[in-house]
Amino acid sequence: MAKGYWVSVYPALSDPERLTAYDKLAGPAVQAGGGRVLSRIPSRGGRVVAHEAGITQRVVLIEFDSFEQAVSAYESEAYQKALVALPDGFERDFRIIEGID
């Protein structure tokens, strides 16, 4: 069975501290849904080398055991509460993708 992934990119993130309320709710919701954070860069000390467009945006990569589990975690009541906590004015590109089996 192919794994599922959440990929979040924040094109314009001038004040990462404003995400604190979202992070406090989203972390437990992701864990309850079976998700494992694989990478959260550059805001948490991770290293990045940018090529092509040269943009070093915040990128979060979360792995689930299946695509269906990834979708279910996003649709969960706990994660929907976290989404409400995202501050106004934040731009985010969020995708759920299926891994290659």
Short mmCIF file of C-alpha atoms in Angstrom, two decimals:
data_model
loop_
_atom_site.label_atom_id
_atom_site.label_comp_id
_atom_site.label_asym_id
_atom_site.label_seq_id
_atom_site.Cartn_x
_atom_site.Cartn_y
_atom_site.Cartn_z
CA MET A 1 0.00 0.00 0.00
CA ALA A 2 1.35 3.42 -0.97
CA LYS A 3 1.97 5.91 1.80
CA GLY A 4 0.30 9.30 1.95
CA TYR A 5 2.00 12.62 2.53
CA TRP A 6 1.01 16.11 3.55
CA VAL A 7 3.15 18.76 1.90
CA SER A 8 2.76 22.33 3.14
CA VAL A 9 4.63 25.29 1.71
CA TYR A 10 4.36 28.78 3.14
CA PRO A 11 5.32 31.19 0.33
CA ALA A 12 5.25 34.27 2.54
CA LEU A 13 5.93 33.70 6.21
CA SER A 14 7.14 36.92 7.80
CA ASP A 15 6.28 36.04 11.41
CA PRO A 16 6.46 32.29 12.16
CA GLU A 17 5.67 32.92 15.83
CA ARG A 18 2.08 33.73 14.83
CA LEU A 19 1.66 30.03 13.98
CA THR A 20 2.00 28.98 17.63
CA ALA A 21 -1.73 28.42 18.26
CA TYR A 22 -2.04 26.40 15.03
CA ASP A 23 1.07 24.33 15.86
CA LYS A 24 -0.23 23.48 19.35
CA LEU A 25 -3.44 22.06 17.87
CA ALA A 26 -2.08 20.60 14.64
CA GLY A 27 0.74 18.57 16.21
CA PRO A 28 -1.50 16.38 18.39
CA ALA A 29 -4.09 16.11 15.58
CA VAL A 30 -1.43 14.85 13.16
CA GLN A 31 -0.10 12.34 15.69
CA ALA A 32 -3.61 11.11 16.52
CA GLY A 33 -4.18 10.59 12.80
CA GLY A 34 -1.03 8.48 12.49
CA GLY A 35 1.19 11.15 10.91
CA ARG A 36 4.94 11.48 11.36
CA VAL A 37 6.68 14.78 10.70
CA LEU A 38 9.61 14.04 8.40
CA SER A 39 10.82 17.58 7.83
CA ARG A 40 10.01 21.11 8.91
CA ILE A 41 12.45 23.57 7.42
CA PRO A 42 13.93 26.10 7.65
CA SER A 43 12.10 27.46 10.69
CA ARG A 44 13.10 24.68 13.10
CA GLY A 45 16.82 24.66 12.46
CA GLY A 46 16.77 22.34 9.44
CA ARG A 47 19.14 23.05 6.61
CA VAL A 48 18.07 23.85 3.09
CA VAL A 49 19.93 24.50 -0.15
CA ALA A 50 17.71 26.30 -2.64
CA HIS A 51 18.18 25.81 -6.37
CA GLU A 52 16.25 26.95 -9.44
CA ALA A 53 14.08 29.80 -8.10
CA GLY A 54 16.25 30.06 -4.98
CA ILE A 55 13.36 30.35 -2.55
CA THR A 56 13.86 29.03 0.99
CA GLN A 57 10.24 28.89 2.09
CA ARG A 58 9.01 26.99 5.12
CA VAL A 59 8.21 23.46 4.00
CA VAL A 60 6.57 20.80 6.17
CA LEU A 61 6.49 17.13 5.11
CA ILE A 62 4.36 14.63 7.05
CA GLU A 63 4.10 10.92 6.28
CA PHE A 64 1.12 8.61 6.85
CA ASP A 65 0.89 4.86 6.36
CA SER A 66 -1.60 5.33 3.51
CA PHE A 67 -3.12 8.02 1.32
CA GLU A 68 -6.52 7.32 2.87
CA GLN A 69 -5.11 7.83 6.36
CA ALA A 70 -3.64 11.17 5.25
CA VAL A 71 -7.01 12.33 3.91
CA SER A 72 -8.82 11.12 7.02
CA ALA A 73 -6.41 12.96 9.32
CA TYR A 74 -6.97 16.19 7.39
CA GLU A 75 -10.74 15.77 7.62
CA SER A 76 -10.65 14.93 11.35
CA GLU A 77 -12.40 17.19 13.82
CA ALA A 78 -9.12 17.82 15.66
CA TYR A 79 -7.29 19.02 12.55
CA GLN A 80 -10.22 21.14 11.42
CA LYS A 81 -9.99 22.96 14.76
CA ALA A 82 -6.30 23.56 14.09
CA LEU A 83 -7.11 25.09 10.69
CA VAL A 84 -9.35 27.65 12.38
CA ALA A 85 -6.31 28.74 14.40
CA LEU A 86 -4.28 29.65 11.30
CA PRO A 87 -3.75 33.41 11.50
CA ASP A 88 -5.39 35.72 8.98
CA GLY A 89 -3.17 36.71 6.10
CA PHE A 90 -1.08 33.54 5.99
CA GLU A 91 -0.59 32.07 2.57
CA ARG A 92 -0.12 28.30 2.44
CA ASP A 93 0.02 25.76 -0.35
CA PHE A 94 -1.18 22.45 1.13
CA ARG A 95 -1.35 19.14 -0.72
CA ILE A 96 -2.10 15.53 0.13
CA ILE A 97 -0.19 13.27 -2.21
CA GLU A 98 0.13 9.54 -2.70
CA GLY A 99 3.58 8.01 -2.47
CA ILE A 100 4.99 5.58 -4.98
CA ASP A 101 4.39 2.03 -3.87
#
